[in-house]
Short mmCIF file of C-alpha atoms in Angstrom, two decimals:
data_model
loop_
_atom_site.label_atom_id
_atom_site.label_comp_id
_atom_site.label_asym_id
_atom_site.label_seq_id
_atom_site.Cartn_x
_atom_site.Cartn_y
_atom_site.Cartn_z
CA MET A 1 14.30 -16.12 -20.45
CA GLU A 2 12.24 -14.65 -23.41
CA LEU A 3 10.35 -11.36 -23.14
CA LYS A 4 6.98 -13.32 -23.43
CA GLU A 5 7.94 -15.29 -20.32
CA LEU A 6 9.01 -12.37 -18.34
CA ARG A 7 5.86 -10.49 -19.33
CA GLU A 8 3.60 -13.65 -18.19
CA GLU A 9 5.51 -13.58 -14.89
CA ILE A 10 4.95 -9.80 -14.37
CA ASN A 11 1.15 -10.63 -15.15
CA ALA A 12 1.03 -13.22 -12.52
CA ILE A 13 2.73 -11.05 -9.96
CA ASP A 14 0.11 -8.24 -10.74
CA ALA A 15 -2.72 -10.59 -10.39
CA GLN A 16 -1.27 -11.24 -6.68
CA ILE A 17 -0.89 -7.56 -6.21
CA GLU A 18 -4.45 -6.84 -7.20
CA ASP A 19 -5.72 -9.60 -4.65
CA LEU A 20 -3.72 -8.26 -1.99
CA PHE A 21 -4.82 -4.47 -2.77
CA GLN A 22 -8.40 -5.49 -2.47
CA LYS A 23 -7.64 -7.09 0.78
CA ARG A 24 -5.76 -4.08 2.04
CA MET A 25 -8.74 -1.78 1.06
CA ASP A 26 -11.03 -4.02 2.89
CA VAL A 27 -9.08 -3.58 6.02
CA SER A 28 -8.89 0.16 5.39
CA ALA A 29 -12.66 0.08 5.41
CA LYS A 30 -12.76 -1.50 8.76
CA ILE A 31 -10.08 0.93 9.98
CA ALA A 32 -12.45 3.77 8.70
CA ASP A 33 -15.61 2.34 10.67
CA TYR A 34 -13.15 2.31 13.66
CA LYS A 35 -12.02 5.85 13.43
CA LYS A 36 -15.27 7.32 12.89
CA ALA A 37 -16.77 5.47 15.79
CA ASN A 38 -14.06 6.62 18.11
CA GLY A 39 -13.73 10.13 16.90
CA LEU A 40 -10.22 9.67 15.42
CA PRO A 41 -8.84 11.46 12.34
CA THR A 42 -8.11 9.47 9.16
CA ARG A 43 -4.75 10.53 8.89
CA ASP A 44 -2.03 9.72 11.47
CA PRO A 45 1.32 11.06 10.42
CA GLN A 46 3.26 9.22 12.99
CA ARG A 47 2.12 5.94 12.06
CA GLU A 48 2.54 6.79 8.24
CA ALA A 49 6.30 7.84 9.00
CA GLU A 50 6.81 4.57 10.94
CA VAL A 51 5.24 2.45 8.00
CA LEU A 52 7.41 4.31 5.30
CA ASP A 53 10.56 4.05 7.28
CA LYS A 54 10.10 0.27 8.18
CA HIS A 55 9.36 -0.77 4.52
CA ALA A 56 12.26 1.56 2.95
CA LYS A 57 14.72 -0.15 5.35
CA SER A 58 13.34 -3.77 4.52
CA VAL A 59 14.43 -3.76 0.83
CA ARG A 60 17.52 -3.75 -0.91
CA PRO A 61 18.97 -0.15 -0.81
CA GLU A 62 18.45 0.55 -4.40
CA LEU A 63 14.81 -0.05 -4.14
CA SER A 64 14.38 2.09 -0.74
CA ILE A 65 13.25 5.28 -2.54
CA TYR A 66 10.78 3.34 -4.78
CA VAL A 67 9.09 1.30 -2.03
CA TYR A 68 8.84 4.38 -0.16
CA GLU A 69 7.05 5.92 -3.05
CA LEU A 70 4.72 2.77 -3.33
CA PHE A 71 3.94 2.73 0.24
CA GLU A 72 3.24 6.54 0.23
CA LYS A 73 0.68 6.18 -2.77
CA LEU A 74 -0.68 3.07 -1.10
CA MET A 75 -1.42 5.01 2.23
CA GLN A 76 -2.87 8.09 0.18
CA LEU A 77 -5.31 5.67 -1.66
CA SER A 78 -6.26 4.14 1.67
CA ARG A 79 -6.84 7.55 3.00
CA ASP A 80 -8.95 8.62 0.18
CA TYR A 81 -10.94 5.44 0.30
CA GLN A 82 -11.44 5.90 4.08
CA ASN A 83 -12.63 9.43 3.73
CA SER A 84 -15.03 8.33 1.07
CA ILE A 85 -16.85 5.94 3.16
CA ARG A 86 -16.78 8.06 6.38
#
């Protein structure tokens, strides 16, 4: 496979990631509304640890640290977004 084809494949994957990211942030906004209405804090360290552990275990071992970092960043972005709309 040529580099151009591989880059096109990455571009297609990136477009899917963008769509899923927007959907994730839409749900994060609903979570922010729920937490605000129920007096809950934005951050839930126990939930975050469970999510990170689950995803780190669900990928090939050599990717676990990377998926851990990915979801750690996603959760930080979600918290930041939730805080911005609360």
